[in-house]
């Protein structure tokens, strides 16, 4: 019984003694808050910029530092970057560091930017580790974050080629570049009617183009023949049977020279076409058929038809007719053909 009491007493004394032994306090780093790494490109083997942001919980004294450990498989040999709080950026064998920080009180949010880091070649989740240290290299705060390396998504879409071309009639009394029309046209006809001598008759048609062609389009027109009657007489091309570009003038009317009895000409109000029509220059078709086309509308970009600017999505082509008293009687006609060619 006495022995038991002695043992109990001894354990009591040891317990009391241990209770009063001094305990050396341990040092444990605090946790960085709100740690994240935003990268500009997450594809394997892509070169990306990393923006690593975090909030410190422990004050950083002057000459403190930040160490960032980058994952194995990444290549930062050519990296450059910037540091918060006045730090100097450099690379290490394990990642990057920012040294010689100015004193910074917690909580404070900082961002380390790392440029020209080549991603790992394998998809997956990768750990990034961050430490803040004091001037004696003691760890203050630690944190970690992850980034995901994933293959890019290929997005495809097919946009079909679109083209709408319209030839519209123009009423008499419409202002065009060379003057005011005195003949009404329709989509398919230009009827000068019964014409008087020594009078210029002016008609127009409105060309309207909508297309998504990258390089725009060209509209050209050609005639199948001069205006010709049943007897084979014709109203020649402007001027006096030639196709010289010049201001409108009346036929020269030389007896025996039938090509001077009357003429038919055209011009475009679009300043971008092949010929420079100015504000009142005219030409005739140099010959008949599709090998002798005259460009009357051009654009070098996609157009929205009548909703676009004049000279791009739409414009006028003008036609003029004038005869002399020597022009043979009869009903004259020809056919005009428009060709709209987009370039995608």
mmCIF file of C-alpha atoms in Angstrom:
data_model
loop_
_atom_site.group_PDB
_atom_site.id
_atom_site.type_symbol
_atom_site.label_atom_id
_atom_site.label_comp_id
_atom_site.label_asym_id
_atom_site.label_seq_id
_atom_site.Cartn_x
_atom_site.Cartn_y
_atom_site.Cartn_z
ATOM 1 C CA UNK A 1 0.000 0.000 0.000
ATOM 2 C CA UNK A 2 2.855 2.362 0.906
ATOM 3 C CA UNK A 3 4.560 1.488 -2.410
ATOM 4 C CA UNK A 4 1.509 2.428 -4.389
ATOM 5 C CA UNK A 5 1.246 5.734 -2.604
ATOM 6 C CA UNK A 6 4.907 6.493 -3.347
ATOM 7 C CA UNK A 7 4.450 5.762 -7.047
ATOM 8 C CA UNK A 8 1.389 7.980 -7.206
ATOM 9 C CA UNK A 9 3.232 10.726 -5.415
ATOM 10 C CA UNK A 10 6.194 10.437 -7.801
ATOM 11 C CA UNK A 11 3.961 10.730 -10.889
ATOM 12 C CA UNK A 12 2.269 13.717 -9.352
ATOM 13 C CA UNK A 13 5.604 15.448 -8.756
ATOM 14 C CA UNK A 14 6.776 14.672 -12.331
ATOM 15 C CA UNK A 15 3.500 15.930 -13.773
ATOM 16 C CA UNK A 16 3.744 19.172 -11.851
ATOM 17 C CA UNK A 17 7.360 19.607 -12.862
ATOM 18 C CA UNK A 18 6.585 19.051 -16.544
ATOM 19 C CA UNK A 19 3.726 21.491 -16.308
ATOM 20 C CA UNK A 20 6.160 24.233 -15.354
ATOM 21 C CA UNK A 21 8.879 23.407 -17.933
ATOM 22 C CA UNK A 22 9.263 26.250 -20.467
ATOM 23 C CA UNK A 23 8.089 25.386 -24.019
ATOM 24 C CA UNK A 24 10.013 26.892 -26.956
ATOM 25 C CA UNK A 25 7.523 28.570 -29.307
ATOM 26 C CA UNK A 26 7.508 27.132 -32.923
ATOM 27 C CA UNK A 27 7.540 29.299 -36.109
ATOM 28 C CA UNK A 28 4.835 28.536 -38.677
ATOM 29 C CA UNK A 29 4.328 30.531 -41.871
ATOM 30 C CA UNK A 30 0.958 32.136 -42.459
ATOM 31 C CA UNK A 31 -1.160 31.332 -45.483
ATOM 32 C CA UNK A 32 -1.286 33.630 -48.484
ATOM 33 C CA UNK A 33 -4.866 34.539 -49.368
ATOM 34 C CA UNK A 34 -6.697 34.785 -52.698
ATOM 35 C CA UNK A 35 -3.879 33.121 -54.637
ATOM 36 C CA UNK A 36 -4.431 32.778 -58.375
ATOM 37 C CA UNK A 37 -2.478 32.569 -61.610
ATOM 38 C CA UNK A 38 -4.098 33.991 -64.733
ATOM 39 C CA UNK A 39 -2.399 32.853 -67.935
ATOM 40 C CA UNK A 40 -2.847 34.201 -71.429
ATOM 41 C CA UNK A 41 -2.667 30.862 -73.256
ATOM 42 C CA UNK A 42 -3.431 27.452 -71.788
ATOM 43 C CA UNK A 43 -2.566 25.278 -74.788
ATOM 44 C CA UNK A 44 0.278 22.748 -74.556
ATOM 45 C CA UNK A 45 3.643 24.159 -75.676
ATOM 46 C CA UNK A 46 2.166 27.644 -76.031
ATOM 47 C CA UNK A 47 4.100 30.683 -74.825
ATOM 48 C CA UNK A 48 2.099 32.458 -72.144
ATOM 49 C CA UNK A 49 2.210 35.309 -69.672
ATOM 50 C CA UNK A 50 1.445 34.459 -66.036
ATOM 51 C CA UNK A 51 -0.128 37.002 -63.695
ATOM 52 C CA UNK A 52 0.236 35.537 -60.184
ATOM 53 C CA UNK A 53 -1.777 37.455 -57.601
ATOM 54 C CA UNK A 54 -1.962 36.967 -53.832
ATOM 55 C CA UNK A 55 -2.663 38.797 -50.565
ATOM 56 C CA UNK A 56 -0.074 38.677 -47.757
ATOM 57 C CA UNK A 57 -1.018 38.163 -44.101
ATOM 58 C CA UNK A 58 2.410 38.928 -42.678
ATOM 59 C CA UNK A 59 4.232 42.222 -43.016
ATOM 60 C CA UNK A 60 7.175 42.078 -45.383
ATOM 61 C CA UNK A 61 10.171 44.017 -44.028
ATOM 62 C CA UNK A 62 12.554 45.979 -46.217
ATOM 63 C CA UNK A 63 14.701 43.754 -48.448
ATOM 64 C CA UNK A 64 12.129 40.984 -48.320
ATOM 65 C CA UNK A 65 11.571 38.669 -51.248
ATOM 66 C CA UNK A 66 9.060 36.534 -53.105
ATOM 67 C CA UNK A 67 9.936 33.088 -54.439
ATOM 68 C CA UNK A 68 7.723 31.321 -56.971
ATOM 69 C CA UNK A 69 8.286 27.689 -57.865
ATOM 70 C CA UNK A 70 7.080 26.836 -61.355
ATOM 71 C CA UNK A 71 6.052 23.299 -62.361
ATOM 72 C CA UNK A 72 8.362 20.797 -63.964
ATOM 73 C CA UNK A 73 7.809 20.624 -67.710
ATOM 74 C CA UNK A 74 7.490 24.401 -68.117
ATOM 75 C CA UNK A 75 10.313 26.395 -69.678
ATOM 76 C CA UNK A 76 11.085 29.836 -68.276
ATOM 77 C CA UNK A 77 14.650 30.245 -69.562
ATOM 78 C CA UNK A 78 13.716 33.307 -71.574
ATOM 79 C CA UNK A 79 11.272 34.719 -69.057
ATOM 80 C CA UNK A 80 11.060 38.365 -68.078
ATOM 81 C CA UNK A 81 8.652 40.027 -65.730
ATOM 82 C CA UNK A 82 7.775 42.534 -63.061
ATOM 83 C CA UNK A 83 7.382 42.508 -59.279
ATOM 84 C CA UNK A 84 5.173 44.270 -56.751
ATOM 85 C CA UNK A 85 6.423 46.586 -54.004
ATOM 86 C CA UNK A 86 9.537 47.710 -55.838
ATOM 87 C CA UNK A 87 11.092 44.269 -56.190
ATOM 88 C CA UNK A 88 13.656 43.228 -58.793
ATOM 89 C CA UNK A 89 12.689 40.314 -61.043
ATOM 90 C CA UNK A 90 15.002 37.408 -61.875
ATOM 91 C CA UNK A 91 14.754 33.731 -62.776
ATOM 92 C CA UNK A 92 16.011 30.784 -60.741
ATOM 93 C CA UNK A 93 16.473 27.104 -61.445
ATOM 94 C CA UNK A 94 13.101 26.486 -59.780
ATOM 95 C CA UNK A 95 11.144 29.445 -61.075
ATOM 96 C CA UNK A 96 11.402 33.175 -60.431
ATOM 97 C CA UNK A 97 12.034 35.513 -57.559
ATOM 98 C CA UNK A 98 11.493 39.125 -56.613
ATOM 99 C CA UNK A 99 14.150 40.564 -54.291
ATOM 100 C CA UNK A 100 14.832 43.850 -52.489
ATOM 101 C CA UNK A 101 11.169 44.516 -51.771
ATOM 102 C CA UNK A 102 10.230 47.669 -49.936
ATOM 103 C CA UNK A 103 8.596 47.281 -46.520
ATOM 104 C CA UNK A 104 4.955 46.305 -47.031
ATOM 105 C CA UNK A 105 2.286 46.022 -44.355
ATOM 106 C CA UNK A 106 -0.305 43.278 -44.469
ATOM 107 C CA UNK A 107 -2.863 42.864 -45.768
ATOM 108 C CA UNK A 108 -1.627 43.876 -49.201
ATOM 109 C CA UNK A 109 -2.298 42.407 -52.611
ATOM 110 C CA UNK A 110 0.528 42.003 -55.083
ATOM 111 C CA UNK A 111 0.950 40.629 -58.590
ATOM 112 C CA UNK A 112 4.030 39.012 -60.073
ATOM 113 C CA UNK A 113 3.951 39.058 -63.883
ATOM 114 C CA UNK A 114 6.032 36.474 -65.748
ATOM 115 C CA UNK A 115 6.339 36.790 -69.529
ATOM 116 C CA UNK A 116 7.480 34.235 -72.121
ATOM 117 C CA UNK A 117 6.882 31.036 -70.191
ATOM 118 C CA UNK A 118 6.494 27.996 -72.433
ATOM 119 C CA UNK A 119 3.759 25.670 -71.224
ATOM 120 C CA UNK A 120 4.265 21.985 -70.603
ATOM 121 C CA UNK A 121 3.624 19.766 -73.603
ATOM 122 C CA UNK A 122 1.199 17.529 -71.690
ATOM 123 C CA UNK A 123 -2.335 18.443 -70.689
ATOM 124 C CA UNK A 124 -3.051 18.441 -66.973
ATOM 125 C CA UNK A 125 -3.226 20.394 -63.717
ATOM 126 C CA UNK A 126 0.038 21.959 -62.526
ATOM 127 C CA UNK A 127 0.970 23.285 -59.065
ATOM 128 C CA UNK A 128 2.594 26.672 -58.508
ATOM 129 C CA UNK A 129 4.076 27.427 -55.072
ATOM 130 C CA UNK A 130 4.672 30.924 -53.637
ATOM 131 C CA UNK A 131 6.648 32.085 -50.583
ATOM 132 C CA UNK A 132 7.336 35.487 -49.087
ATOM 133 C CA UNK A 133 10.534 35.856 -47.066
ATOM 134 C CA UNK A 134 12.239 38.451 -44.908
ATOM 135 C CA UNK A 135 15.718 39.837 -45.457
ATOM 136 C CA UNK A 136 17.265 36.874 -43.611
ATOM 137 C CA UNK A 137 15.482 34.407 -45.909
ATOM 138 C CA UNK A 138 13.006 33.325 -43.229
ATOM 139 C CA UNK A 139 9.677 32.229 -44.689
ATOM 140 C CA UNK A 140 6.787 34.568 -43.835
ATOM 141 C CA UNK A 141 3.749 33.456 -45.879
ATOM 142 C CA UNK A 142 3.188 30.536 -48.234
ATOM 143 C CA UNK A 143 0.533 29.682 -50.768
ATOM 144 C CA UNK A 144 -0.154 27.601 -53.803
ATOM 145 C CA UNK A 145 -2.375 27.614 -56.829
ATOM 146 C CA UNK A 146 -2.930 25.482 -59.897
ATOM 147 C CA UNK A 147 -3.256 26.077 -63.595
ATOM 148 C CA UNK A 148 -4.764 23.745 -66.182
ATOM 149 C CA UNK A 149 -3.065 23.097 -69.510
ATOM 150 C CA UNK A 150 -5.638 22.057 -72.093
ATOM 151 C CA UNK A 151 -5.689 21.758 -75.854
ATOM 152 C CA UNK A 152 -7.266 24.617 -77.773
ATOM 153 C CA UNK A 153 -10.739 24.258 -79.212
ATOM 154 C CA UNK A 154 -10.915 24.602 -82.982
ATOM 155 C CA UNK A 155 -14.015 26.542 -83.968
ATOM 156 C CA UNK A 156 -15.086 26.328 -87.592
ATOM 157 C CA UNK A 157 -17.845 28.017 -89.518
ATOM 158 C CA UNK A 158 -18.683 28.133 -93.195
ATOM 159 C CA UNK A 159 -19.996 31.408 -94.545
ATOM 160 C CA UNK A 160 -21.511 30.858 -97.982
ATOM 161 C CA UNK A 161 -20.726 33.220 -100.823
ATOM 162 C CA UNK A 162 -23.547 35.739 -101.226
ATOM 163 C CA UNK A 163 -24.386 37.952 -104.183
ATOM 164 C CA UNK A 164 -27.489 39.910 -105.108
ATOM 165 C CA UNK A 165 -27.421 42.057 -108.255
ATOM 166 C CA UNK A 166 -30.349 44.221 -109.309
ATOM 167 C CA UNK A 167 -30.947 46.472 -112.280
ATOM 168 C CA UNK A 168 -33.629 49.004 -111.406
ATOM 169 C CA UNK A 169 -35.535 51.438 -113.548
ATOM 170 C CA UNK A 170 -35.140 55.195 -113.116
ATOM 171 C CA UNK A 171 -37.927 57.724 -113.656
ATOM 172 C CA UNK A 172 -37.653 60.780 -115.850
ATOM 173 C CA UNK A 173 -36.821 63.807 -113.732
ATOM 174 C CA UNK A 174 -34.192 61.988 -111.663
ATOM 175 C CA UNK A 175 -30.967 63.881 -110.943
ATOM 176 C CA UNK A 176 -27.895 61.958 -112.056
ATOM 177 C CA UNK A 177 -24.308 63.106 -112.350
ATOM 178 C CA UNK A 178 -24.490 64.553 -115.872
ATOM 179 C CA UNK A 179 -27.897 66.180 -115.450
ATOM 180 C CA UNK A 180 -31.574 65.224 -115.137
ATOM 181 C CA UNK A 181 -33.092 62.277 -116.960
ATOM 182 C CA UNK A 182 -35.864 62.969 -119.480
ATOM 183 C CA UNK A 183 -36.573 59.314 -120.281
ATOM 184 C CA UNK A 184 -38.055 56.709 -117.931
ATOM 185 C CA UNK A 185 -36.398 53.282 -117.835
ATOM 186 C CA UNK A 186 -37.507 50.003 -116.286
ATOM 187 C CA UNK A 187 -35.569 46.976 -115.101
ATOM 188 C CA UNK A 188 -35.590 45.485 -118.605
ATOM 189 C CA UNK A 189 -36.202 48.359 -121.014
ATOM 190 C CA UNK A 190 -34.902 51.782 -121.998
ATOM 191 C CA UNK A 191 -37.501 53.247 -124.361
ATOM 192 C CA UNK A 192 -36.424 56.568 -125.869
ATOM 193 C CA UNK A 193 -39.751 56.727 -127.713
ATOM 194 C CA UNK A 194 -40.144 58.874 -130.802
ATOM 195 C CA UNK A 195 -37.098 61.097 -130.857
ATOM 196 C CA UNK A 196 -36.669 64.598 -132.201
ATOM 197 C CA UNK A 197 -33.567 65.712 -134.038
ATOM 198 C CA UNK A 198 -30.805 67.650 -132.302
ATOM 199 C CA UNK A 199 -32.137 66.747 -128.858
ATOM 200 C CA UNK A 200 -30.194 64.814 -126.253
ATOM 201 C CA UNK A 201 -32.291 62.103 -124.631
ATOM 202 C CA UNK A 202 -31.002 60.986 -121.235
ATOM 203 C CA UNK A 203 -31.970 57.775 -119.441
ATOM 204 C CA UNK A 204 -30.420 55.922 -116.506
ATOM 205 C CA UNK A 205 -30.599 52.635 -114.678
ATOM 206 C CA UNK A 206 -29.743 52.050 -111.035
ATOM 207 C CA UNK A 207 -27.367 49.169 -110.319
ATOM 208 C CA UNK A 208 -27.574 47.679 -106.809
ATOM 209 C CA UNK A 209 -25.173 45.025 -105.476
ATOM 210 C CA UNK A 210 -25.109 43.209 -102.131
ATOM 211 C CA UNK A 211 -22.262 40.761 -101.589
ATOM 212 C CA UNK A 212 -19.915 39.401 -98.939
ATOM 213 C CA UNK A 213 -17.093 39.056 -101.462
ATOM 214 C CA UNK A 214 -13.890 40.028 -99.672
ATOM 215 C CA UNK A 215 -12.482 41.936 -102.648
ATOM 216 C CA UNK A 216 -15.768 43.368 -103.862
ATOM 217 C CA UNK A 217 -17.093 43.107 -107.407
ATOM 218 C CA UNK A 218 -17.177 44.593 -110.872
ATOM 219 C CA UNK A 219 -20.237 45.250 -113.053
ATOM 220 C CA UNK A 220 -19.714 45.561 -116.792
ATOM 221 C CA UNK A 221 -22.132 45.986 -119.690
ATOM 222 C CA UNK A 222 -21.935 45.129 -123.389
ATOM 223 C CA UNK A 223 -24.213 45.488 -126.406
ATOM 224 C CA UNK A 224 -25.069 42.882 -128.996
ATOM 225 C CA UNK A 225 -25.160 45.480 -131.791
ATOM 226 C CA UNK A 226 -25.595 49.161 -132.468
ATOM 227 C CA UNK A 227 -29.178 50.376 -132.312
ATOM 228 C CA UNK A 228 -30.386 48.910 -135.633
ATOM 229 C CA UNK A 229 -33.645 49.013 -137.635
ATOM 230 C CA UNK A 230 -35.193 46.446 -139.946
ATOM 231 C CA UNK A 231 -33.451 47.943 -142.966
ATOM 232 C CA UNK A 232 -30.040 47.486 -141.372
ATOM 233 C CA UNK A 233 -29.524 51.162 -140.656
ATOM 234 C CA UNK A 234 -27.924 51.898 -137.300
ATOM 235 C CA UNK A 235 -27.420 54.653 -134.776
ATOM 236 C CA UNK A 236 -23.674 54.561 -134.270
ATOM 237 C CA UNK A 237 -21.655 54.619 -131.107
ATOM 238 C CA UNK A 238 -20.747 57.925 -129.505
ATOM 239 C CA UNK A 239 -19.147 59.937 -130.971
ATOM 240 C CA UNK A 240 -19.619 59.719 -134.734
ATOM 241 C CA UNK A 241 -18.840 56.017 -134.732
ATOM 242 C CA UNK A 242 -15.848 56.191 -132.395
ATOM 243 C CA UNK A 243 -15.652 55.441 -128.677
ATOM 244 C CA UNK A 244 -13.476 58.335 -127.552
ATOM 245 C CA UNK A 245 -14.113 59.530 -124.004
ATOM 246 C CA UNK A 246 -15.360 63.130 -124.269
ATOM 247 C CA UNK A 247 -18.124 65.545 -123.345
ATOM 248 C CA UNK A 248 -21.490 65.006 -124.980
ATOM 249 C CA UNK A 249 -21.862 66.668 -128.367
ATOM 250 C CA UNK A 250 -24.374 66.539 -131.185
ATOM 251 C CA UNK A 251 -23.706 64.366 -134.259
ATOM 252 C CA UNK A 252 -21.532 66.141 -136.812
ATOM 253 C CA UNK A 253 -24.082 65.350 -139.571
ATOM 254 C CA UNK A 254 -21.931 64.910 -142.656
ATOM 255 C CA UNK A 255 -24.001 63.832 -145.705
ATOM 256 C CA UNK A 256 -22.840 60.464 -147.027
ATOM 257 C CA UNK A 257 -21.065 59.588 -143.748
ATOM 258 C CA UNK A 258 -23.816 57.618 -142.044
ATOM 259 C CA UNK A 259 -21.805 57.220 -138.822
ATOM 260 C CA UNK A 260 -22.274 60.953 -138.218
ATOM 261 C CA UNK A 261 -26.077 60.881 -138.439
ATOM 262 C CA UNK A 262 -26.755 59.911 -134.832
ATOM 263 C CA UNK A 263 -25.109 58.301 -131.838
ATOM 264 C CA UNK A 264 -25.749 56.388 -128.645
ATOM 265 C CA UNK A 265 -23.420 56.606 -125.635
ATOM 266 C CA UNK A 266 -23.063 55.674 -122.020
ATOM 267 C CA UNK A 267 -21.267 56.761 -118.867
ATOM 268 C CA UNK A 268 -21.024 55.665 -115.224
ATOM 269 C CA UNK A 269 -21.534 57.871 -112.173
ATOM 270 C CA UNK A 270 -19.041 55.689 -110.260
ATOM 271 C CA UNK A 271 -15.593 57.307 -110.024
ATOM 272 C CA UNK A 272 -13.814 53.992 -109.332
ATOM 273 C CA UNK A 273 -14.468 52.284 -112.658
ATOM 274 C CA UNK A 274 -11.844 51.705 -115.345
ATOM 275 C CA UNK A 275 -12.688 54.816 -117.382
ATOM 276 C CA UNK A 276 -12.566 58.264 -115.827
ATOM 277 C CA UNK A 277 -15.984 59.649 -116.742
ATOM 278 C CA UNK A 278 -15.585 62.756 -114.606
ATOM 279 C CA UNK A 279 -18.905 64.577 -114.269
ATOM 280 C CA UNK A 280 -19.997 64.670 -117.919
ATOM 281 C CA UNK A 281 -17.773 62.534 -120.137
ATOM 282 C CA UNK A 282 -19.251 59.860 -122.386
ATOM 283 C CA UNK A 283 -18.111 56.899 -124.440
ATOM 284 C CA UNK A 284 -19.601 54.401 -126.835
ATOM 285 C CA UNK A 285 -19.194 50.650 -126.974
ATOM 286 C CA UNK A 286 -15.957 50.109 -128.888
ATOM 287 C CA UNK A 287 -17.501 47.104 -130.628
ATOM 288 C CA UNK A 288 -20.245 44.527 -130.216
ATOM 289 C CA UNK A 289 -20.273 41.424 -128.045
ATOM 290 C CA UNK A 290 -18.952 40.275 -124.674
ATOM 291 C CA UNK A 291 -15.337 41.021 -125.600
ATOM 292 C CA UNK A 292 -16.099 44.752 -125.562
ATOM 293 C CA UNK A 293 -17.471 45.439 -122.120
ATOM 294 C CA UNK A 294 -17.566 48.782 -120.321
ATOM 295 C CA UNK A 295 -17.195 48.784 -116.540
ATOM 296 C CA UNK A 296 -20.013 50.764 -114.909
ATOM 297 C CA UNK A 297 -19.784 49.895 -111.181
ATOM 298 C CA UNK A 298 -16.947 48.689 -108.972
ATOM 299 C CA UNK A 299 -16.246 48.090 -105.286
ATOM 300 C CA UNK A 300 -13.145 46.736 -103.573
ATOM 301 C CA UNK A 301 -14.986 45.486 -100.472
ATOM 302 C CA UNK A 302 -18.214 43.742 -99.405
ATOM 303 C CA UNK A 303 -21.291 45.893 -99.966
ATOM 304 C CA UNK A 304 -24.784 46.241 -98.548
ATOM 305 C CA UNK A 305 -26.646 47.281 -101.662
ATOM 306 C CA UNK A 306 -28.808 50.387 -101.415
ATOM 307 C CA UNK A 307 -27.991 50.594 -97.696
ATOM 308 C CA UNK A 308 -24.367 51.254 -98.629
ATOM 309 C CA UNK A 309 -22.663 54.361 -99.985
ATOM 310 C CA UNK A 310 -23.189 55.463 -103.567
ATOM 311 C CA UNK A 311 -20.284 54.251 -105.654
ATOM 312 C CA UNK A 312 -19.985 51.105 -103.538
ATOM 313 C CA UNK A 313 -23.289 49.276 -103.119
ATOM 314 C CA UNK A 314 -25.132 51.176 -105.833
ATOM 315 C CA UNK A 315 -24.843 53.812 -108.532
ATOM 316 C CA UNK A 316 -26.305 55.021 -111.793
ATOM 317 C CA UNK A 317 -25.292 54.122 -115.331
ATOM 318 C CA UNK A 318 -26.476 56.711 -117.847
ATOM 319 C CA UNK A 319 -27.417 56.273 -121.496
ATOM 320 C CA UNK A 320 -27.820 59.117 -123.998
ATOM 321 C CA UNK A 321 -29.158 59.265 -127.552
ATOM 322 C CA UNK A 322 -29.161 62.048 -130.109
ATOM 323 C CA UNK A 323 -29.888 62.053 -133.848
ATOM 324 C CA UNK A 324 -29.678 64.494 -136.722
ATOM 325 C CA UNK A 325 -32.136 65.071 -139.537
ATOM 326 C CA UNK A 326 -30.161 62.601 -141.688
ATOM 327 C CA UNK A 327 -30.777 59.590 -139.434
ATOM 328 C CA UNK A 328 -32.794 57.019 -141.390
ATOM 329 C CA UNK A 329 -36.361 56.409 -140.259
ATOM 330 C CA UNK A 330 -37.330 53.193 -138.514
ATOM 331 C CA UNK A 331 -37.630 51.393 -135.202
ATOM 332 C CA UNK A 332 -34.204 50.805 -133.690
ATOM 333 C CA UNK A 333 -33.224 48.366 -130.980
ATOM 334 C CA UNK A 334 -30.362 46.463 -129.394
ATOM 335 C CA UNK A 335 -29.794 44.405 -126.258
ATOM 336 C CA UNK A 336 -27.592 45.391 -123.324
ATOM 337 C CA UNK A 337 -26.193 42.668 -121.068
ATOM 338 C CA UNK A 338 -24.855 43.326 -117.563
ATOM 339 C CA UNK A 339 -22.236 41.057 -116.002
ATOM 340 C CA UNK A 340 -21.628 41.263 -112.236
ATOM 341 C CA UNK A 341 -18.433 39.494 -111.153
ATOM 342 C CA UNK A 342 -17.608 39.217 -107.426
ATOM 343 C CA UNK A 343 -14.103 38.413 -106.170
ATOM 344 C CA UNK A 344 -14.060 36.352 -102.956
#
